[in-house]
Amino acid sequence: MIGPRDSRRLRGLQLALRERGLAAAEELHYEDLLAAPQRAAERIAARPGALVKIESPGEAPALHAALVERGWRALGAPGAPPQPLRHGELAHQHYWYAGFRQLLDALPARAGYLNPPDDIAGMSDKLACQLRLRAQGIAIPPLLGELHGYEHLRALLREHGTGQVFVKARYGSSGAGVLAYRANRGGREAAYGSAELDADGNGARVFNSLKPRRYDAAAQIAALVDAIAAQGAYVERWIPKPRAPDGDGGHYDIRAVALDGFLRHRVARVGRGPLTNLHLGNRRGALAHWLDDAAMHALEIATQQAAMAFPRSRMIGFDLILREGRSWVLEANAFGDLLLDLPWQGLSTYQDQALLRPVPASNAPQAPHAPEPAHA
């Protein structure tokens, strides 16, 4: 496994392997690979036939800073290196991506990856990912294009004749840098998201917040959009989410995890606002009780078709809207399996992946059978 040192994602899969009676997986840490990228080739070559899982580099501030500086150097940006970010600050994501992409490109091309490095790079660039899905005939929210700033946003709205869009950070994650934006014909506008604006004499800075905020002042919205666009952003049409049928209020989308092309774990993410990410205080919905057999089958087919856009990747998390017999893929996530306390046929996402590793004959009686890919 390749990931940040002491990552909870690494710990989750290691625990699943122990529960299956298997030895711990060998770990390669990004922090070490930054200093000596050749270690990955050496360690993988020493384990022919090994299954290699590349994990998210997130939740590691020092690693994030190192990737930002690496990306700044890779892009040959002028001036001094980026200053260290404050806690929760959203900045330099284009540098972060360039640094992460360079690290992925240094990994051996030929190995038994769960998800290969170039697919991970492709899914980590959200705009490129959406274009790839669309090219494969997968329904996505209509794209208005790459975003260069607030005035450009207003021009895109006029060009496409719409007043409701999502502004999305091209290289963000977990809802970071996502704004739900509305403008009416009278000129009033509003932006809603998890971004907190801190404007001072040195310009606007943006911070991730667990408490979504609404902005109504044009000057604040402009500063926020400009700050996000400077790091890479795009705009897509706002697709209304279906209303949660349990009577508790809110609308929902779906996080679906595909393993080897088939739908496994799935959960409704219900929010009273436009953003439904669970870490923002939104709730889980009982999707199995909300979708009838026909709708669940439609979800399976939509997930399977979306997974075909990345045929070499064995595990992908998808965010989807399913409504009135139609589906739209909002995002494909190469690290979309961090779903705690969400079993499918009795298995967590990591226990499901642990089944991919062969069990020694002496341990075979303790090994669970791999579930069938049919819907639960």
Short mmCIF file of C-alpha atoms in Angstrom, two decimals:
data_model
loop_
_atom_site.label_atom_id
_atom_site.label_comp_id
_atom_site.label_asym_id
_atom_site.label_seq_id
_atom_site.Cartn_x
_atom_site.Cartn_y
_atom_site.Cartn_z
CA MET A 1 0.00 0.00 0.00
CA ILE A 2 1.20 3.48 -0.89
CA GLY A 3 -0.12 6.31 1.26
CA PRO A 4 0.66 8.88 3.94
CA ARG A 5 2.37 7.65 7.08
CA ASP A 6 -0.18 6.66 9.77
CA SER A 7 -3.13 7.22 7.44
CA ARG A 8 -6.48 5.99 8.74
CA ARG A 9 -7.07 4.59 5.24
CA LEU A 10 -3.97 2.41 5.53
CA ARG A 11 -5.01 1.36 9.02
CA GLY A 12 -8.48 0.42 7.77
CA LEU A 13 -7.22 -1.98 5.13
CA GLN A 14 -4.53 -3.41 7.42
CA LEU A 15 -7.24 -4.21 9.97
CA ALA A 16 -9.34 -5.92 7.30
CA LEU A 17 -6.37 -8.08 6.32
CA ARG A 18 -5.76 -9.10 9.94
CA GLU A 19 -9.42 -9.99 10.35
CA ARG A 20 -9.06 -12.32 7.39
CA GLY A 21 -6.02 -13.98 8.95
CA LEU A 22 -3.54 -12.48 6.51
CA ALA A 23 -0.19 -10.87 7.11
CA ALA A 24 -0.01 -7.09 7.07
CA ALA A 25 0.51 -5.42 3.74
CA GLU A 26 3.84 -3.77 3.13
CA GLU A 27 3.57 0.02 3.30
CA LEU A 28 5.31 2.66 1.21
CA HIS A 29 4.83 6.18 2.50
CA TYR A 30 4.58 9.22 0.28
CA GLU A 31 6.86 11.11 2.62
CA ASP A 32 9.68 8.66 1.82
CA LEU A 33 8.90 8.49 -1.90
CA LEU A 34 9.22 12.27 -2.22
CA ALA A 35 12.86 11.94 -1.19
CA ALA A 36 13.58 8.74 -3.14
CA PRO A 37 10.96 7.92 -5.82
CA GLN A 38 12.97 4.90 -6.99
CA ARG A 39 12.04 3.07 -3.77
CA ALA A 40 8.63 2.27 -5.22
CA ALA A 41 10.14 0.52 -8.25
CA GLU A 42 12.58 -1.37 -6.05
CA ARG A 43 9.97 -2.54 -3.54
CA ILE A 44 7.38 -3.47 -6.17
CA ALA A 45 9.98 -5.34 -8.24
CA ALA A 46 10.89 -7.32 -5.13
CA ARG A 47 7.25 -8.46 -4.80
CA PRO A 48 6.24 -9.78 -8.23
CA GLY A 49 2.54 -10.47 -8.44
CA ALA A 50 1.71 -8.25 -5.47
CA LEU A 51 -1.49 -6.23 -5.46
CA VAL A 52 -0.58 -2.54 -5.05
CA LYS A 53 -3.10 -0.05 -3.69
CA ILE A 54 -2.36 3.67 -4.00
CA GLU A 55 -4.15 5.62 -1.30
CA SER A 56 -5.17 9.28 -1.01
CA PRO A 57 -2.43 11.73 0.04
CA GLY A 58 -5.02 13.70 2.02
CA GLU A 59 -5.28 14.36 5.76
CA ALA A 60 -1.52 14.95 5.97
CA PRO A 61 -0.72 18.70 6.10
CA ALA A 62 3.07 18.37 5.86
CA LEU A 63 2.72 16.07 2.86
CA HIS A 64 0.27 18.49 1.25
CA ALA A 65 2.78 21.33 1.67
CA ALA A 66 5.56 19.21 0.17
CA LEU A 67 3.42 18.36 -2.85
CA VAL A 68 2.51 22.03 -3.33
CA GLU A 69 6.19 23.02 -3.39
CA ARG A 70 7.03 20.09 -5.68
CA GLY A 71 4.27 21.13 -8.08
CA TRP A 72 5.38 24.77 -7.98
CA ARG A 73 8.85 23.69 -9.05
CA ALA A 74 7.51 21.28 -11.68
CA LEU A 75 5.44 24.03 -13.30
CA GLY A 76 8.32 26.48 -13.24
CA ALA A 77 6.18 29.13 -11.57
CA PRO A 78 7.86 32.53 -11.17
CA GLY A 79 8.65 34.22 -7.89
CA ALA A 80 9.20 32.76 -4.45
CA PRO A 81 7.84 29.36 -3.38
CA PRO A 82 4.30 29.40 -1.94
CA GLN A 83 4.11 30.35 1.72
CA PRO A 84 2.92 27.70 4.20
CA LEU A 85 -0.86 27.49 4.39
CA ARG A 86 -2.83 28.15 7.51
CA HIS A 87 -4.93 25.35 8.98
CA GLY A 88 -7.79 24.50 6.62
CA GLU A 89 -6.72 26.97 3.95
CA LEU A 90 -7.65 26.15 0.36
CA ALA A 91 -4.93 27.47 -1.92
CA HIS A 92 -2.40 26.38 -4.55
CA GLN A 93 -4.43 23.32 -5.50
CA HIS A 94 -3.06 23.47 -9.05
CA TYR A 95 0.45 23.21 -7.60
CA TRP A 96 -0.67 20.37 -5.34
CA TYR A 97 -2.02 18.45 -8.32
CA ALA A 98 1.14 19.01 -10.36
CA GLY A 99 3.23 17.68 -7.48
CA PHE A 100 0.98 14.67 -6.93
CA ARG A 101 0.88 13.95 -10.66
CA GLN A 102 4.67 14.01 -10.82
CA LEU A 103 4.85 11.55 -7.93
CA LEU A 104 2.33 9.24 -9.63
CA ASP A 105 4.24 9.43 -12.92
CA ALA A 106 7.37 8.23 -11.11
CA LEU A 107 5.70 4.97 -10.06
CA PRO A 108 6.39 1.85 -12.14
CA ALA A 109 4.05 1.61 -15.12
CA ARG A 110 3.81 -2.16 -14.89
CA ALA A 111 2.49 -3.45 -11.59
CA GLY A 112 -0.64 -5.12 -10.24
CA TYR A 113 -2.35 -1.90 -9.19
CA LEU A 114 -5.81 -1.84 -7.70
CA ASN A 115 -6.13 1.50 -9.50
CA PRO A 116 -3.24 2.42 -11.84
CA PRO A 117 -1.44 5.74 -11.32
CA ASP A 118 -2.61 7.34 -14.57
CA ASP A 119 -6.25 6.56 -13.76
CA ILE A 120 -5.81 8.09 -10.30
CA ALA A 121 -4.32 11.20 -11.89
CA GLY A 122 -7.24 11.32 -14.32
CA MET A 123 -9.85 11.09 -11.57
CA SER A 124 -8.02 13.65 -9.40
CA ASP A 125 -8.49 16.23 -12.18
CA LYS A 126 -12.26 16.61 -11.90
CA LEU A 127 -12.76 18.46 -15.15
CA ALA A 128 -10.67 15.99 -17.15
CA CYS A 129 -12.57 13.16 -15.45
CA GLN A 130 -15.97 14.60 -16.40
CA LEU A 131 -14.83 15.08 -19.99
CA ARG A 132 -13.67 11.47 -20.08
CA LEU A 133 -17.00 10.23 -18.73
CA ARG A 134 -18.90 12.33 -21.27
CA ALA A 135 -16.73 11.01 -24.11
CA GLN A 136 -17.71 7.48 -23.04
CA GLY A 137 -21.40 8.36 -23.31
CA ILE A 138 -21.95 8.67 -19.54
CA ALA A 139 -24.55 11.26 -18.53
CA ILE A 140 -23.02 14.08 -16.49
CA PRO A 141 -24.34 17.55 -15.59
CA PRO A 142 -23.86 19.77 -18.66
CA LEU A 143 -20.50 21.53 -18.50
CA LEU A 144 -20.22 25.27 -19.03
CA GLY A 145 -16.45 25.03 -19.15
CA GLU A 146 -13.29 26.01 -17.34
CA LEU A 147 -13.60 29.07 -15.10
CA HIS A 148 -11.20 32.01 -15.00
CA GLY A 149 -12.90 34.29 -12.47
CA TYR A 150 -16.09 35.98 -11.36
CA GLU A 151 -16.61 38.13 -14.47
CA HIS A 152 -16.06 35.03 -16.58
CA LEU A 153 -18.69 33.21 -14.52
CA ARG A 154 -21.23 35.92 -15.25
CA ALA A 155 -20.37 35.74 -18.95
CA LEU A 156 -20.83 31.94 -18.95
CA LEU A 157 -24.26 32.32 -17.37
CA ARG A 158 -25.31 34.75 -20.09
CA GLU A 159 -23.85 32.55 -22.82
CA HIS A 160 -25.67 29.43 -21.64
CA GLY A 161 -28.87 31.13 -20.53
CA THR A 162 -28.88 29.77 -17.01
CA GLY A 163 -28.86 31.19 -13.50
CA GLN A 164 -28.16 28.06 -11.45
CA VAL A 165 -24.76 26.38 -11.56
CA PHE A 166 -22.13 24.70 -9.44
CA VAL A 167 -18.66 26.19 -9.34
CA LYS A 168 -16.19 23.39 -8.60
CA ALA A 169 -12.52 23.40 -7.76
CA ARG A 170 -10.80 21.34 -10.43
CA TYR A 171 -8.45 19.62 -8.00
CA GLY A 172 -10.45 19.75 -4.77
CA SER A 173 -11.90 16.92 -2.69
CA SER A 174 -14.63 16.38 -0.11
CA GLY A 175 -16.62 19.37 -1.30
CA ALA A 176 -13.66 21.76 -0.92
CA GLY A 177 -14.00 24.71 -3.25
CA VAL A 178 -17.54 23.80 -4.36
CA LEU A 179 -20.09 26.61 -4.57
CA ALA A 180 -23.77 26.34 -5.44
CA TYR A 181 -24.48 29.62 -7.24
CA ARG A 182 -27.79 31.25 -8.16
CA ALA A 183 -28.51 34.54 -9.94
CA ASN A 184 -31.95 35.84 -10.88
CA ARG A 185 -32.95 38.21 -13.66
CA GLY A 186 -33.15 41.10 -11.24
CA GLY A 187 -29.44 40.84 -10.53
CA ARG A 188 -29.61 39.28 -7.07
CA GLU A 189 -27.19 36.43 -6.52
CA ALA A 190 -26.21 33.97 -3.82
CA ALA A 191 -23.44 31.42 -3.33
CA TYR A 192 -23.58 28.54 -0.86
CA GLY A 193 -20.74 26.25 0.10
CA SER A 194 -18.26 25.05 2.72
CA ALA A 195 -15.76 27.79 1.84
CA GLU A 196 -15.10 30.49 4.42
CA LEU A 197 -13.84 33.77 3.00
CA ASP A 198 -11.20 35.73 4.90
CA ALA A 199 -10.60 39.03 3.12
CA ASP A 200 -8.01 41.46 4.42
CA GLY A 201 -5.60 44.02 3.05
CA ASN A 202 -3.48 41.26 1.53
CA GLY A 203 -6.35 39.88 -0.55
CA ALA A 204 -8.90 37.10 -0.14
CA ARG A 205 -8.05 33.76 1.42
CA VAL A 206 -10.37 30.77 1.43
CA PHE A 207 -10.68 28.17 4.18
CA ASN A 208 -12.55 24.90 4.33
CA SER A 209 -15.26 24.89 6.96
CA LEU A 210 -17.47 22.17 8.41
CA LYS A 211 -20.27 24.73 8.57
CA PRO A 212 -21.60 25.66 5.10
CA ARG A 213 -22.10 29.36 4.51
CA ARG A 214 -24.32 31.50 2.31
CA TYR A 215 -23.00 34.65 0.63
CA ASP A 216 -25.32 37.30 -0.80
CA ALA A 217 -22.98 40.28 -1.29
CA ALA A 218 -21.62 40.56 -4.82
CA ALA A 219 -18.20 41.72 -3.61
CA GLN A 220 -17.79 38.69 -1.34
CA ILE A 221 -19.00 36.27 -4.02
CA ALA A 222 -16.61 37.81 -6.56
CA ALA A 223 -13.65 37.49 -4.17
CA LEU A 224 -14.57 33.89 -3.38
CA VAL A 225 -15.00 32.86 -7.02
CA ASP A 226 -11.79 34.62 -8.06
CA ALA A 227 -9.81 32.85 -5.29
CA ILE A 228 -11.15 29.43 -6.26
CA ALA A 229 -10.73 30.01 -10.00
CA ALA A 230 -7.07 31.01 -9.50
CA GLN A 231 -6.36 27.41 -8.45
CA GLY A 232 -8.27 25.82 -11.32
CA ALA A 233 -12.05 25.55 -11.46
CA TYR A 234 -14.93 24.77 -13.78
CA VAL A 235 -18.68 25.32 -13.97
CA GLU A 236 -21.48 22.83 -14.48
CA ARG A 237 -25.24 23.16 -14.66
CA TRP A 238 -27.13 22.58 -11.41
CA ILE A 239 -29.09 19.31 -11.56
CA PRO A 240 -31.85 19.28 -8.89
CA LYS A 241 -31.53 16.38 -6.47
CA PRO A 242 -34.57 14.25 -5.57
CA ARG A 243 -36.32 14.90 -2.29
CA ALA A 244 -35.69 12.40 0.49
CA PRO A 245 -38.86 10.28 0.84
CA ASP A 246 -38.61 9.73 4.60
CA GLY A 247 -40.37 12.97 5.52
CA ASP A 248 -37.40 14.37 7.46
CA GLY A 249 -36.64 16.95 4.81
CA GLY A 250 -33.76 17.51 2.47
CA HIS A 251 -32.61 16.30 -0.91
CA TYR A 252 -30.12 13.55 -1.64
CA ASP A 253 -27.57 12.17 -3.99
CA ILE A 254 -25.86 8.77 -3.87
CA ARG A 255 -22.32 7.61 -3.14
CA ALA A 256 -21.81 4.26 -4.87
CA VAL A 257 -18.66 2.14 -4.70
CA ALA A 258 -17.86 -0.13 -7.63
CA LEU A 259 -15.47 -3.05 -7.22
CA ASP A 260 -14.37 -4.78 -10.41
CA GLY A 261 -17.10 -2.90 -12.26
CA PHE A 262 -20.02 -3.93 -10.06
CA LEU A 263 -21.95 -1.86 -7.54
CA ARG A 264 -21.20 -2.81 -3.95
CA HIS A 265 -21.57 -0.25 -1.15
CA ARG A 266 -24.11 2.49 -1.63
CA VAL A 267 -25.56 5.23 0.57
CA ALA A 268 -27.89 8.20 0.22
CA ARG A 269 -26.36 11.50 1.35
CA VAL A 270 -29.13 13.80 2.52
CA GLY A 271 -28.76 17.53 3.04
CA ARG A 272 -31.05 20.49 3.55
CA GLY A 273 -28.67 22.61 1.48
CA PRO A 274 -27.14 22.06 -1.98
CA LEU A 275 -24.06 20.23 -0.63
CA THR A 276 -24.66 16.70 0.66
CA ASN A 277 -21.16 15.62 1.78
CA LEU A 278 -21.56 13.63 4.98
CA HIS A 279 -18.68 15.34 6.82
CA LEU A 280 -20.59 18.64 6.54
CA GLY A 281 -23.20 17.48 9.03
CA ASN A 282 -25.52 15.85 6.52
CA ARG A 283 -27.17 12.50 7.20
CA ARG A 284 -27.30 9.08 5.66
CA GLY A 285 -30.51 7.82 4.10
CA ALA A 286 -31.85 4.27 3.94
CA LEU A 287 -31.37 3.88 0.21
CA ALA A 288 -32.46 0.24 0.22
CA HIS A 289 -35.90 1.35 1.45
CA TRP A 290 -36.16 4.36 -0.85
CA LEU A 291 -35.44 2.68 -4.19
CA ASP A 292 -37.66 -0.03 -5.63
CA ASP A 293 -36.17 -2.92 -7.60
CA ALA A 294 -36.30 -1.03 -10.89
CA ALA A 295 -34.55 2.02 -9.44
CA MET A 296 -31.90 -0.09 -7.72
CA HIS A 297 -31.28 -1.91 -10.98
CA ALA A 298 -30.94 1.46 -12.72
CA LEU A 299 -28.35 2.47 -10.11
CA GLU A 300 -26.43 -0.76 -10.72
CA ILE A 301 -26.41 -0.20 -14.47
CA ALA A 302 -25.39 3.47 -14.14
CA THR A 303 -22.51 2.53 -11.82
CA GLN A 304 -21.37 -0.31 -14.05
CA GLN A 305 -21.40 1.88 -17.16
CA ALA A 306 -19.50 4.66 -15.40
CA ALA A 307 -16.86 2.19 -14.19
CA MET A 308 -16.26 1.15 -17.80
CA ALA A 309 -14.75 4.60 -18.44
CA PHE A 310 -11.82 3.44 -16.27
CA PRO A 311 -11.63 -0.26 -17.16
CA ARG A 312 -8.23 -0.82 -15.48
CA SER A 313 -9.36 0.59 -12.12
CA ARG A 314 -10.88 -2.00 -9.81
CA MET A 315 -12.31 0.29 -7.11
CA ILE A 316 -14.05 3.61 -7.82
CA GLY A 317 -16.43 5.71 -5.78
CA PHE A 318 -19.10 7.55 -7.77
CA ASP A 319 -21.40 10.37 -6.74
CA LEU A 320 -24.65 10.19 -8.68
CA ILE A 321 -28.08 11.71 -8.94
CA LEU A 322 -30.82 9.21 -9.72
CA ARG A 323 -34.19 10.75 -10.49
CA GLU A 324 -37.23 9.73 -12.51
CA GLY A 325 -35.43 6.96 -14.34
CA ARG A 326 -32.42 9.13 -15.26
CA SER A 327 -28.96 9.29 -13.75
CA TRP A 328 -26.10 11.78 -13.79
CA VAL A 329 -22.56 11.07 -12.58
CA LEU A 330 -21.32 14.03 -10.52
CA GLU A 331 -17.86 12.69 -9.80
CA ALA A 332 -15.59 9.65 -10.01
CA ASN A 333 -13.28 9.22 -7.03
CA ALA A 334 -10.28 6.92 -7.00
CA PHE A 335 -10.29 7.15 -3.20
CA GLY A 336 -14.04 6.89 -2.68
CA ASP A 337 -14.01 3.87 -0.35
CA LEU A 338 -13.67 5.68 3.00
CA LEU A 339 -17.21 4.84 4.11
CA LEU A 340 -17.20 4.02 7.81
CA ASP A 341 -19.89 1.84 9.36
CA LEU A 342 -21.51 1.10 6.02
CA PRO A 343 -21.46 -2.68 5.48
CA TRP A 344 -22.62 -4.33 2.29
CA GLN A 345 -23.56 -7.99 2.67
CA GLY A 346 -21.79 -7.85 6.04
CA LEU A 347 -18.50 -6.44 4.72
CA SER A 348 -16.92 -3.01 5.01
CA THR A 349 -15.32 -1.50 1.92
CA TYR A 350 -11.89 -2.60 3.17
CA GLN A 351 -13.06 -6.11 4.05
CA ASP A 352 -14.48 -6.33 0.54
CA GLN A 353 -11.08 -5.41 -0.92
CA ALA A 354 -9.29 -7.83 1.40
CA LEU A 355 -11.13 -10.62 -0.43
CA LEU A 356 -9.04 -9.79 -3.51
CA ARG A 357 -5.90 -11.09 -1.81
CA PRO A 358 -5.35 -14.86 -2.08
CA VAL A 359 -5.59 -16.75 1.20
CA PRO A 360 -2.97 -19.41 2.08
CA ALA A 361 -4.43 -22.90 2.07
CA SER A 362 -3.97 -23.26 5.83
CA ASN A 363 -6.18 -20.23 6.39
CA ALA A 364 -8.86 -21.08 3.84
CA PRO A 365 -11.58 -22.28 6.28
CA GLN A 366 -11.63 -18.83 7.95
CA ALA A 367 -11.96 -16.90 4.68
CA PRO A 368 -15.40 -15.54 3.81
CA HIS A 369 -16.78 -16.18 0.37
CA ALA A 370 -16.72 -13.27 -2.05
CA PRO A 371 -20.26 -11.87 -2.40
CA GLU A 372 -22.07 -12.08 -5.69
CA PRO A 373 -22.25 -8.80 -7.63
CA ALA A 374 -26.07 -8.72 -7.60
CA HIS A 375 -27.73 -5.85 -5.74
CA ALA A 376 -28.56 -6.23 -2.08
#
